[in-house]
Amino acid sequence: MAVSVREVAALAGVSLGTVSNVLNRPDKVAPTTVDRVQSAIATLGFVRNDSARQLRAGRSSTVGLIVLDGGNPFFTDVARGAEDAAMDKGLAVLIGNSDESTDRERTYVDLFEERRVAGLLISPAGDDLSRLARLRDQGTAVVLVDRRADDEHFASVSVDDVAGGRIAVEHLAATGRTRIAFVGGPSSIRQVADRHAGALSAARAAGIGLEVLPTASLSVLEGRRVGEALQARPRAERPDAVFAANDLLAVGLEQAFIMRGTIAVPEEIAIVGYDDIAFAEAAVVPLTSVRQPAQDLGRQAIELLTKQVELGQDIDLEHVEFTPELVVRQSSVADA
Amino acid sequence: MAVSVREVAALAGVSLGTVSNVLNRPDKVAPTTVDRVQSAIATLGFVRNDSARQLRAGRSSTVGLIVLDGGNPFFTDVARGAEDAAMDKGLAVLIGNSDESTDRERTYVDLFEERRVAGLLISPAGDDLSRLARLRDQGTAVVLVDRRADDEHFASVSVDDVAGGRIAVEHLAATGRTRIAFVGGPSSIRQVADRHAGALSAARAAGIGLEVLPTASLSVLEGRRVGEALQARPRAERPDAVFAANDLLAVGLEQAFIMRGTIAVPEEIAIVGYDDIAFAEAAVVPLTSVRQPAQDLGRQAIELLTKQVELGQDIDLEHVEFTPELVVRQSSVADA
DNA sequence: CTGTTAGCGCATTCAC
DNA sequence: GTGAATGCGCTAACAG
């Protein structure tokens, strides 16, 4: 069924080594021979067996990418950036979706490890990086994505989430909001914790408090749930502004406030989201959001990864950190 | 660096064959031996090399999925369904994003073929299925996703796009619209052509015409472009309803009509989208849309694929076709 | 420039 | 229940 180099060699009337040379070092072979071999490949429909290739060569040309939420446009943008950069370098990207679950994450890490990927790009679900450290010690390049590495064990590409949380709340405070709530969770997700920390510091600086409304995940549904709970409160006990840990939550909040309820945005409650996904601009009330350069994140991650692969383990691990930027729309300022 | 079964065998004091048995048929090995081998595996941090495994076994436990647009929530839902169903069966899913480009599609098909995937799930970018036919003839299971197979060469999982286009325009006609436009393209994408065909038949049945506003792709940006063109027209020459080939286009149209312009939706122009992605409900004006069971599509595709793999080539190829459903919201009926 | 050779790591016979 | 031998398809020396 499967055609092997041996059959190609037989048809072309050359040896098996020559076929391999045509495949991998065409310049080392006489042009006429190249032609003969290639037409044999074409007529036989030969396709290289990557398993054999990889087994023999020892190295792989695929990298793994594990994202926290495959359904979140932010991560599909990251993936797209990584994919494009990888394609330019002749690498393939395998994508895994951990869905914020450490179990699913482990499954994918194992899978990629068995596949002997050249490297791993990962947005870790939890704080336990020991498994990744082991991977890295065994020689697999690892780059943390959307998460700054604390120590020197990992290279990382991230956005300053503390700064992001800060500018969000600074904006709300500057526009006169005094009862601000932070919506997000679980706090085991570093991005959530950092954005909360930034929000808290800005709130303190402004001399106001910061209520926390925890969520089980960063989804539209969870946002809607919190929004409905808020709406059930007496008007006086509601916050006058909400900072959501991502845009999905913010969209859910809008749905509860406006479409299922009667809370005016931004008059009664202002909303600021995070990520600035493409749909933020198209929301019921266009969403003010903290923009992250998602595609650049993915692209840069591949850069760091290939650098690590090429230079070996002994290079200084790099930490690229982008600065987020506030995009103001009507959900926080009526006449934006 | 990499630990092999040989070293595990040495540490456990058994032979290499026994280690293999522990890995693949633990019941064939004495319990005490199993323990000894497993603790050796643990202390050495042994990880199976899937390339070697696959090379030897001849078969693979991964399937490829190629989607038309990785940034479209419809396809991320399809992917999610496929991923979940695959995980249940111990399969891994490699995802490729063709981005509606036949070149990118070919790159991924080649990649997956070299990887010797057990099967391929694909939403083809064009009409040339000959490459896939060859794949299938060589024994690789192929399932067309979101596209009904014309002939008997492929199994397929689809949604009746002609019916979908029909109910969209029937709804618009029934609510009194008479100058309806279809927005979408390129028509080389089958889904687009089918939805258009359905729309056309409904328009004819209602005794009205159907203007076609072609787009280069199914993106928010293209929708916005068409929307701005429409807005530049004299009021009398505008359609009073637009049926967009997918929700991304519809969202772009809304952005142009409402946020950058002054066309009232649905009063002046009604909009119906397609896919009913999660953001349709959260749009500026909640979007009427033709719902497709995206996750079920992915899940069902894996079912057909595994059936094909298990039963070989000679089974009757199945065609599962779902029926779409109209979800009416404010973008088409003011008081929905 | 081309042919020959020796494994990569593992799963699978078949003896024992 | 266990172990020694064989080869999956390919690449990378090296010899011619």
XYZ file of C-alpha atoms (C1' of nucleotides) in Angstrom:
704
model
C 0.000 0.000 0.000
C 2.510 2.565 1.167
C 5.263 3.296 -1.303
C 8.773 3.347 0.145
C 12.047 4.818 -1.024
C 13.121 1.352 -2.021
C 10.471 1.124 -4.717
C 11.265 4.601 -5.915
C 14.909 3.659 -6.187
C 14.054 0.521 -8.122
C 11.884 2.365 -10.629
C 14.426 5.149 -11.094
C 17.190 2.632 -11.414
C 19.270 4.148 -8.656
C 20.101 3.184 -5.141
C 18.174 4.020 -2.073
C 20.796 6.446 -0.828
C 20.497 8.502 -3.964
C 16.789 8.860 -3.475
C 17.446 10.120 0.015
C 19.914 12.612 -1.379
C 17.422 13.855 -3.923
C 14.975 14.365 -1.107
C 17.332 16.092 1.289
C 20.307 17.430 -0.600
C 19.274 17.795 -4.251
C 22.396 19.828 -5.044
C 24.544 16.809 -4.329
C 22.955 14.853 -7.144
C 23.298 15.159 -10.908
C 20.372 17.038 -12.457
C 19.381 14.232 -14.784
C 19.321 11.796 -11.886
C 17.215 14.215 -9.878
C 14.704 14.347 -12.697
C 14.543 10.604 -13.058
C 14.043 10.121 -9.333
C 11.444 12.816 -9.104
C 9.381 11.444 -11.916
C 9.536 8.049 -10.244
C 8.307 9.701 -7.047
C 5.478 11.299 -8.977
C 4.314 8.189 -10.818
C 4.458 6.083 -7.675
C 2.862 8.753 -5.528
C 5.565 8.365 -2.940
C 5.125 10.286 0.296
C 7.863 10.430 2.881
C 7.181 8.675 6.138
C 7.816 11.265 8.761
C 7.968 8.763 11.591
C 10.897 6.989 10.048
C 12.518 10.247 9.165
C 12.170 11.592 12.631
C 13.233 8.379 14.288
C 16.379 8.306 12.265
C 17.153 11.990 12.355
C 16.454 12.293 16.055
C 14.909 15.699 15.648
C 11.436 16.777 14.838
C 10.157 19.711 12.883
C 6.964 20.200 14.770
C 6.292 22.268 17.830
C 3.401 21.971 20.239
C 1.205 24.803 21.392
C -1.094 24.419 24.372
C -3.624 27.183 24.903
C -5.904 27.840 27.846
C -9.057 28.222 25.788
C -9.401 27.239 22.155
C -12.737 28.986 21.914
C -11.337 32.345 22.936
C -10.441 34.523 19.947
C -7.454 35.826 21.850
C -5.882 32.397 21.774
C -6.870 31.654 18.218
C -5.031 34.857 17.330
C -1.996 33.717 19.284
C -2.187 30.407 17.476
C -2.461 32.115 14.145
C 0.635 34.199 14.825
C 2.560 31.114 15.883
C 1.339 29.154 12.886
C 2.426 31.811 10.416
C 5.841 32.307 11.978
C 6.352 28.556 12.151
C 5.393 28.009 8.545
C 8.028 30.552 7.524
C 10.605 28.455 9.298
C 9.349 25.160 7.938
C 7.872 24.059 11.231
C 4.435 22.645 11.864
C 2.396 23.544 14.915
C 0.299 21.055 16.815
C -2.387 22.748 18.835
C -3.822 21.503 22.084
C -6.607 23.069 24.067
C -6.251 22.611 27.822
C -9.525 24.383 28.508
C -8.032 25.669 31.749
C -7.790 22.111 33.031
C -4.492 20.829 34.384
C -5.576 17.308 33.527
C -6.179 18.096 29.897
C -2.960 20.047 29.870
C -1.036 17.062 31.151
C -2.591 14.872 28.487
C -1.320 17.192 25.796
C 2.109 17.585 27.322
C 2.425 13.811 27.389
C 1.201 13.540 23.836
C 3.671 16.104 22.586
C 6.469 14.538 24.566
C 5.787 11.158 22.988
C 5.812 12.877 19.631
C 9.220 14.320 20.529
C 8.264 17.817 19.482
C 11.136 20.199 18.916
C 9.645 22.552 21.421
C 6.607 23.483 23.420
C 4.735 26.748 23.550
C 2.429 26.802 26.516
C 0.057 28.973 28.414
C 0.115 26.988 31.655
C -3.166 26.257 33.394
C -1.770 26.236 36.902
C 1.235 27.242 38.913
C 2.957 23.905 38.950
C 5.633 24.157 36.321
C 7.704 21.220 37.564
C 6.614 19.002 34.727
C 7.679 21.608 32.225
C 10.962 22.067 34.044
C 11.660 18.379 33.621
C 10.879 18.643 29.940
C 13.221 21.546 29.575
C 15.964 19.723 31.485
C 15.648 16.863 29.068
C 16.433 19.190 26.236
C 13.044 20.187 24.910
C 12.772 23.900 24.339
C 9.919 25.421 26.298
C 8.490 28.909 25.942
C 5.843 30.236 28.275
C 3.198 32.147 26.386
C 1.098 34.912 27.903
C 2.824 34.302 31.215
C 6.037 35.797 32.496
C 8.461 33.235 33.862
C 9.281 33.933 37.495
C 12.617 32.262 37.508
C 15.301 31.584 34.997
C 14.047 28.191 33.942
C 11.937 29.290 31.047
C 11.898 31.725 28.213
C 8.648 33.632 28.058
C 6.535 35.922 25.945
C 4.000 37.879 27.872
C 2.022 41.009 28.301
C 2.287 42.965 31.524
C -1.005 41.935 33.102
C -0.432 43.946 36.263
C -0.073 47.089 34.159
C -3.132 46.037 32.179
C -5.233 45.707 35.309
C -3.928 49.020 36.525
C -4.775 51.061 33.429
C -8.244 49.535 33.322
C -9.082 50.659 36.852
C -7.244 53.960 36.499
C -9.481 54.701 33.555
C -12.608 53.849 35.511
C -11.492 55.919 38.503
C -10.547 58.842 36.260
C -14.019 58.837 34.757
C -15.567 59.165 38.181
C -16.389 55.604 39.147
C -16.051 54.849 42.841
C -17.601 51.441 43.424
C -15.590 49.188 41.175
C -15.850 45.397 40.973
C -13.377 42.946 39.550
C -14.955 39.955 37.807
C -12.769 36.951 37.121
C -11.402 33.619 38.198
C -10.167 31.162 39.042
C -7.306 33.018 40.683
C -5.097 29.999 40.060
C -4.785 31.371 36.554
C -1.860 33.718 36.697
C -3.294 36.175 34.198
C -6.359 36.571 36.402
C -4.307 37.059 39.540
C -2.049 39.632 37.899
C -4.873 41.626 36.380
C -6.541 41.635 39.782
C -3.346 42.763 41.481
C -2.980 45.640 39.033
C -6.600 46.604 39.490
C -6.185 46.536 43.248
C -3.148 48.782 43.222
C -4.919 51.315 41.017
C -7.977 51.234 43.244
C -5.848 51.846 46.327
C -4.018 54.681 44.647
C -7.387 56.233 43.895
C -8.502 55.726 47.463
C -11.376 53.417 46.601
C -12.176 49.786 47.280
C -12.398 46.872 44.880
C -15.067 44.252 45.268
C -14.189 40.845 43.850
C -16.779 38.725 42.046
C -15.144 35.362 41.403
C -15.944 33.181 38.412
C -15.258 29.514 37.762
C -13.923 30.183 34.294
C -13.391 32.969 31.786
C -16.427 32.346 29.621
C -19.438 34.233 28.297
C -21.695 32.021 30.385
C -19.905 32.820 33.610
C -20.069 36.509 32.780
C -23.783 36.248 32.258
C -24.191 34.438 35.555
C -22.381 37.170 37.475
C -24.296 39.843 35.581
C -27.599 38.297 36.579
C -26.502 38.105 40.194
C -25.566 41.766 40.073
C -28.896 42.661 38.618
C -30.715 40.855 41.389
C -29.122 43.189 43.895
C -30.828 46.348 45.142
C -29.742 49.187 42.934
C -27.824 50.912 45.717
C -25.670 47.886 46.375
C -24.488 47.487 42.822
C -21.056 48.609 41.700
C -20.942 51.507 39.249
C -18.173 49.914 37.207
C -16.981 46.412 36.434
C -13.558 45.342 35.236
C -13.739 41.878 33.685
C -10.668 39.651 33.462
C -11.376 39.038 29.786
C -13.705 40.062 26.979
C -15.729 36.873 27.071
C -16.796 37.669 30.624
C -17.455 41.276 29.647
C -19.683 40.200 26.783
C -21.616 37.959 29.169
C -22.034 40.860 31.577
C -23.403 43.022 28.793
C -25.864 40.345 27.826
C -27.179 40.171 31.387
C -27.261 43.927 31.926
C -28.761 45.008 28.657
C -30.466 42.177 26.884
C -31.889 40.271 29.792
C -32.117 43.187 32.140
C -32.396 46.885 32.446
C -29.042 48.145 33.603
C -27.767 50.962 31.389
C -24.202 50.670 30.147
C -22.204 52.772 30.769
C -24.560 55.116 32.642
C -25.372 52.855 35.552
C -22.475 50.461 35.250
C -19.373 50.963 33.138
C -17.617 47.879 31.772
C -13.994 47.302 30.833
C -12.882 44.012 29.327
C -9.521 42.496 28.496
C -7.929 41.195 25.254
C -9.731 43.409 22.747
C -10.928 40.515 20.656
C -12.462 41.317 17.280
C -15.963 41.040 18.684
C -15.355 43.648 21.392
C -15.967 46.391 18.880
C -19.130 44.701 17.647
C -20.709 44.125 21.053
C -24.179 45.416 21.998
C -22.379 48.332 23.516
C -18.917 48.486 21.982
C -16.554 47.321 24.649
C -13.728 49.260 26.231
C -10.916 46.763 26.523
C -7.252 46.283 27.328
C -5.606 45.320 24.071
C -2.957 42.641 23.855
C -0.925 42.008 20.701
C -2.095 38.413 20.373
C -0.595 37.543 16.999
C 2.719 39.135 17.946
C 2.755 37.018 21.065
C 2.494 33.846 19.030
C 4.990 35.016 16.457
C 7.517 36.064 19.068
C 7.097 32.799 20.928
C 8.189 30.909 17.829
C 11.189 33.231 17.519
C 12.340 32.489 21.046
C 11.704 28.820 20.556
C 13.762 28.506 17.407
C 16.537 30.504 19.022
C 16.579 28.055 21.884
C 16.556 25.079 19.554
C 19.380 26.432 17.437
C 21.639 27.618 20.193
C 21.063 24.810 22.621
C 20.308 24.989 26.284
C 23.046 27.242 27.418
C 21.769 30.497 26.079
C 20.308 33.167 28.277
C 16.611 32.644 28.397
C 14.795 35.639 27.104
C 11.701 37.265 28.443
C 9.826 39.398 25.995
C 7.157 41.484 27.625
C 4.665 43.567 25.695
C 2.807 46.499 27.163
C -0.963 46.469 26.953
C -2.946 49.414 25.752
C -6.399 50.668 26.679
C -8.960 50.984 23.891
C -11.795 53.200 25.034
C -15.266 52.608 23.620
C -18.848 53.262 24.717
C -19.069 50.634 27.436
C -17.098 52.889 29.757
C -17.648 56.370 28.356
C -20.993 57.288 26.834
C -19.620 59.601 24.183
C -16.481 57.690 23.319
C 19.445 12.224 26.831
C 16.394 10.347 25.724
C 15.692 7.241 27.768
C 14.841 4.132 25.778
C 13.178 0.867 26.651
C 16.591 -0.714 26.693
C 17.667 1.301 29.714
C 14.399 0.651 31.460
C 14.887 -3.058 30.893
C 18.410 -2.899 32.269
C 17.362 -1.090 35.432
C 14.408 -3.395 36.019
C 16.585 -6.422 35.351
C 14.327 -7.760 32.626
C 14.539 -7.954 28.889
C 13.385 -5.394 26.456
C 10.453 -7.496 25.285
C 9.047 -7.615 28.766
C 9.086 -3.858 29.049
C 7.160 -3.694 25.813
C 4.625 -6.122 27.201
C 4.210 -4.095 30.356
C 3.505 -1.093 28.182
C 1.064 -2.739 25.812
C -0.288 -5.890 27.412
C 0.197 -5.583 31.162
C -2.046 -8.578 31.827
C 0.444 -10.832 30.118
C 3.118 -10.063 32.684
C 3.498 -11.136 36.317
C 2.315 -8.399 38.694
C 5.618 -8.152 40.527
C 7.449 -7.735 37.249
C 5.001 -5.052 36.185
C 5.709 -3.147 39.376
C 9.437 -3.404 38.982
C 9.299 -2.214 35.391
C 6.987 0.622 36.190
C 9.117 1.930 38.976
C 12.086 1.801 36.613
C 10.067 3.789 34.098
C 9.240 6.332 36.771
C 12.772 6.775 38.097
C 14.220 7.058 34.622
C 11.457 9.322 33.392
C 10.989 7.149 30.361
C 8.624 8.446 27.686
C 7.621 6.321 24.742
C 8.857 7.458 21.378
C 5.801 7.666 19.233
C 7.748 7.812 15.978
C 9.319 4.460 16.609
C 6.054 3.063 17.820
C 4.212 4.260 14.776
C 6.911 3.191 12.377
C 6.827 -0.274 13.753
C 3.081 -0.531 14.158
C 2.337 0.947 10.753
C -0.703 2.715 12.093
C -1.122 6.010 13.819
C -3.464 7.153 16.521
C -3.807 10.703 15.375
C -6.239 12.222 12.966
C -5.933 15.469 11.084
C -8.561 18.172 10.910
C -8.355 20.944 8.348
C -10.753 23.830 8.812
C -11.553 26.711 6.503
C -11.081 29.418 9.082
C -9.434 28.935 12.451
C -10.607 32.340 13.588
C -14.257 31.557 13.018
C -16.000 30.359 16.192
C -18.044 27.980 14.112
C -14.936 26.030 13.248
C -13.440 26.216 16.699
C -16.687 24.625 17.879
C -16.384 21.922 15.245
C -12.807 21.368 16.360
C -13.862 21.179 19.956
C -16.460 18.535 19.197
C -13.952 16.507 17.231
C -11.323 16.867 19.931
C -13.644 15.646 22.670
C -14.921 12.690 20.675
C -11.377 11.788 19.656
C -10.074 11.937 23.200
C -12.756 9.466 24.256
C -11.423 7.070 21.674
C -7.783 7.619 22.532
C -7.075 9.577 19.400
C -5.287 12.876 19.106
C -6.374 15.583 16.700
C -3.960 17.712 14.741
C -5.557 20.915 13.578
C -4.698 22.804 10.432
C -6.151 26.091 9.282
C -6.406 26.430 5.525
C -7.752 29.959 5.771
C -9.801 29.294 2.640
C -6.586 28.892 0.658
C -6.080 25.799 -1.459
C -2.325 26.256 -1.140
C -2.386 26.227 2.621
C -4.781 23.320 2.473
C -2.392 21.347 0.326
C 0.443 22.077 2.720
C -1.556 20.592 5.563
C -2.733 17.601 3.579
C 0.893 16.852 2.704
C 1.960 17.330 6.283
C -0.695 14.975 7.594
C 0.060 12.467 4.901
C 3.729 12.437 5.857
C 2.649 11.934 9.437
C 0.576 8.967 8.277
C -2.504 10.090 10.160
C -5.155 7.464 10.669
C -7.656 9.700 8.979
C -8.442 13.135 7.772
C -11.364 15.390 8.611
C -11.573 18.201 6.144
C -13.680 21.139 5.149
C -12.306 21.496 1.609
C -11.398 24.949 0.343
C -12.219 24.278 -3.287
C -13.977 21.850 -5.523
C -10.997 19.789 -6.511
C -11.203 16.691 -4.394
C -8.890 14.574 -6.522
C -6.057 14.816 -4.039
C -8.341 13.593 -1.294
C -9.594 10.813 -3.523
C -6.049 9.619 -3.955
C -5.528 9.699 -0.208
C -8.640 7.680 0.340
C -7.634 5.180 -2.339
C -4.378 4.681 -0.535
C -6.251 3.625 2.531
C -6.471 6.778 4.582
C -9.955 7.378 5.921
C -11.344 10.717 4.820
C -14.453 12.441 6.095
C -15.744 15.634 4.556
C -16.882 18.071 7.211
C -19.528 20.722 6.635
C -19.783 19.616 3.049
C -21.929 16.910 1.563
C -20.047 14.524 -0.698
C -21.482 14.504 -4.192
C -20.378 11.062 -5.084
C -19.686 7.882 -3.247
C -16.010 8.508 -2.704
C -16.241 10.128 0.671
C -18.127 9.901 3.898
C -19.454 13.253 4.968
C -20.992 15.175 7.815
C -22.855 18.241 6.771
C -25.671 20.629 7.327
C -28.174 21.245 4.583
C -26.931 24.616 3.397
C -29.526 24.920 0.651
C -32.266 24.541 3.242
C -30.447 27.021 5.454
C -30.328 29.625 2.717
C -33.959 29.002 1.985
C -35.279 29.472 5.518
C -33.245 32.651 5.884
C -34.806 34.276 2.837
C -38.257 32.818 3.536
C -38.114 34.535 6.893
C -37.136 37.855 5.331
C -39.831 37.599 2.678
C -42.431 36.602 5.253
C -41.633 39.691 7.291
C -42.306 41.895 4.302
C -38.869 42.445 2.794
C -38.825 42.741 -0.973
C -35.354 43.936 -1.956
C -33.090 41.273 -0.545
C -29.342 41.039 -1.067
C -27.087 38.043 -0.582
C -23.635 38.877 0.778
C -20.918 36.273 0.501
C -18.114 34.737 -1.447
C -16.049 33.405 -2.976
C -18.581 31.161 -4.632
C -15.882 28.529 -5.007
C -16.656 27.703 -1.409
C -19.421 25.189 -1.581
C -21.157 26.367 1.562
C -21.446 29.822 0.033
C -22.793 28.513 -3.258
C -25.357 26.298 -1.530
C -26.594 28.993 0.798
C -26.928 31.263 -2.185
C -28.817 28.630 -4.138
C -31.257 28.150 -1.273
C -31.705 31.888 -0.928
C -32.356 32.198 -4.626
C -35.018 29.498 -4.683
C -36.823 31.121 -1.752
C -36.646 34.519 -3.418
C -38.104 33.118 -6.610
C -40.859 31.361 -4.747
C -41.711 34.689 -3.145
C -41.652 36.384 -6.503
C -38.792 38.743 -5.654
C -35.272 39.221 -6.904
C -31.989 38.607 -5.120
C -29.090 40.959 -5.560
C -25.660 39.420 -4.998
C -22.895 41.334 -3.262
C -19.772 39.223 -3.571
C -16.998 39.139 -0.970
C -13.431 37.912 -1.203
C -13.687 36.013 2.069
C -16.039 35.346 4.939
C -14.597 37.812 7.425
C -15.749 40.709 9.577
C -13.601 43.037 7.517
C -15.204 42.022 4.255
C -18.634 42.470 5.792
C -17.707 45.943 6.870
C -16.448 46.765 3.400
C -19.723 45.710 1.776
C -21.687 47.533 4.451
C -19.844 50.757 3.743
C -20.446 50.361 0.022
C -24.136 49.880 0.707
C -24.223 52.958 2.844
C -22.653 55.029 0.114
C -25.612 54.251 -2.114
C -28.623 56.547 -2.409
C -31.174 55.400 0.117
C -33.633 54.299 -2.550
C -31.151 51.960 -4.126
C -30.325 50.061 -0.978
C -31.771 46.639 -0.264
C -34.190 46.407 2.651
C -32.718 43.121 3.834
C -29.376 41.375 3.700
C -28.666 37.692 4.087
C -24.999 37.138 4.923
C -23.268 33.843 4.190
C -21.935 33.740 7.734
C -22.094 35.589 11.035
C -18.690 37.183 10.652
C -19.903 39.015 7.557
C -23.144 39.897 9.314
C -21.260 41.392 12.261
C -19.178 43.450 9.825
C -22.346 44.683 8.141
C -23.778 45.749 11.481
C -20.600 47.613 12.297
C -20.840 49.553 9.051
C -24.565 50.206 9.284
C -24.817 51.160 12.919
C -21.485 52.127 14.354
C -19.924 53.837 11.410
C -23.126 54.882 9.737
C -26.719 55.665 10.236
C -28.684 52.789 8.789
C -31.242 51.476 11.265
C -31.295 47.712 11.803
C -33.761 46.153 11.289
C -36.002 49.090 10.341
C -34.165 50.162 7.212
C -32.250 46.985 6.557
C -32.854 43.624 8.187
C -29.896 41.270 8.603
C -29.745 37.496 8.810
C -26.467 35.720 9.419
C -25.373 32.092 9.365
C -23.788 29.760 11.980
C -25.242 31.310 15.128
C -21.864 31.709 16.775
C -21.830 32.643 20.458
C -21.250 36.289 19.632
C -24.340 36.562 17.419
C -26.495 36.995 20.482
C -24.143 39.620 21.858
C -23.922 41.755 18.747
C -24.783 45.462 18.636
C -28.165 44.373 17.455
C -28.611 40.728 18.396
C -28.306 38.800 15.202
C -30.902 36.589 13.585
C -28.968 33.595 12.341
C -29.200 30.125 10.880
C -27.929 27.778 13.554
C -25.715 24.828 12.767
C -24.866 22.151 15.348
C -21.126 22.783 15.149
C -19.905 20.569 17.981
C -22.139 17.713 16.828
C -20.633 18.036 13.389
C -17.151 17.506 14.773
C -18.218 14.720 17.047
C -20.094 12.900 14.308
C -17.160 13.275 11.937
C -14.948 11.382 14.362
C -17.597 8.680 14.627
C -17.682 8.150 10.878
C -13.918 8.250 10.718
C -13.369 5.595 13.342
C -16.028 3.440 11.748
C -14.151 3.676 8.470
C -10.843 2.883 10.128
C -12.212 -0.121 11.961
C -14.196 -1.636 9.153
C -11.793 -0.925 6.345
C -12.485 0.566 2.984
C -15.302 -1.600 1.854
C -18.050 -0.268 4.015
C -20.809 1.894 2.699
C -19.759 5.460 3.110
C -22.160 7.322 5.280
C -23.528 10.790 4.812
C -24.884 12.401 7.920
C -26.790 15.559 7.227
C -28.093 17.855 9.921
C -30.919 20.313 9.407
C -30.257 23.944 10.237
C -32.622 26.015 12.302
C -33.472 29.709 12.219
C -32.900 31.697 15.391
C -34.814 34.949 15.199
C -33.451 37.989 17.006
C -33.723 41.751 16.676
C -31.604 42.189 13.573
C -34.508 40.989 11.451
C -37.576 41.688 13.575
C -37.678 44.763 15.793
C -39.678 43.225 18.596
C -38.195 39.749 18.549
C 28.430 11.931 -7.987
C 26.476 7.271 -6.560
C 25.959 2.811 -3.953
C 26.454 0.222 0.434
C 25.928 -0.149 5.207
C 24.424 0.491 9.858
C 21.268 1.614 12.983
C 17.273 5.224 15.171
C 13.446 2.907 19.272
C 10.130 0.035 19.435
C 6.660 -4.121 18.849
C 6.346 -8.561 17.636
C 7.192 -13.169 16.557
C 8.846 -17.609 18.442
C 11.518 -20.379 21.364
C 12.406 -21.378 26.061
C 5.701 -15.606 31.798
C 9.942 -14.187 29.760
C 13.838 -13.114 26.469
C 16.518 -13.011 22.043
C 16.103 -11.861 17.372
C 14.117 -9.292 13.378
C 12.724 -5.275 10.725
C 9.352 -0.992 10.094
C 11.393 3.365 6.444
C 14.577 6.345 6.482
C 19.157 9.184 6.939
C 23.994 9.742 7.373
C 28.272 8.272 7.117
C 31.610 6.238 4.155
C 33.638 3.828 0.250
C 33.802 3.520 -4.499
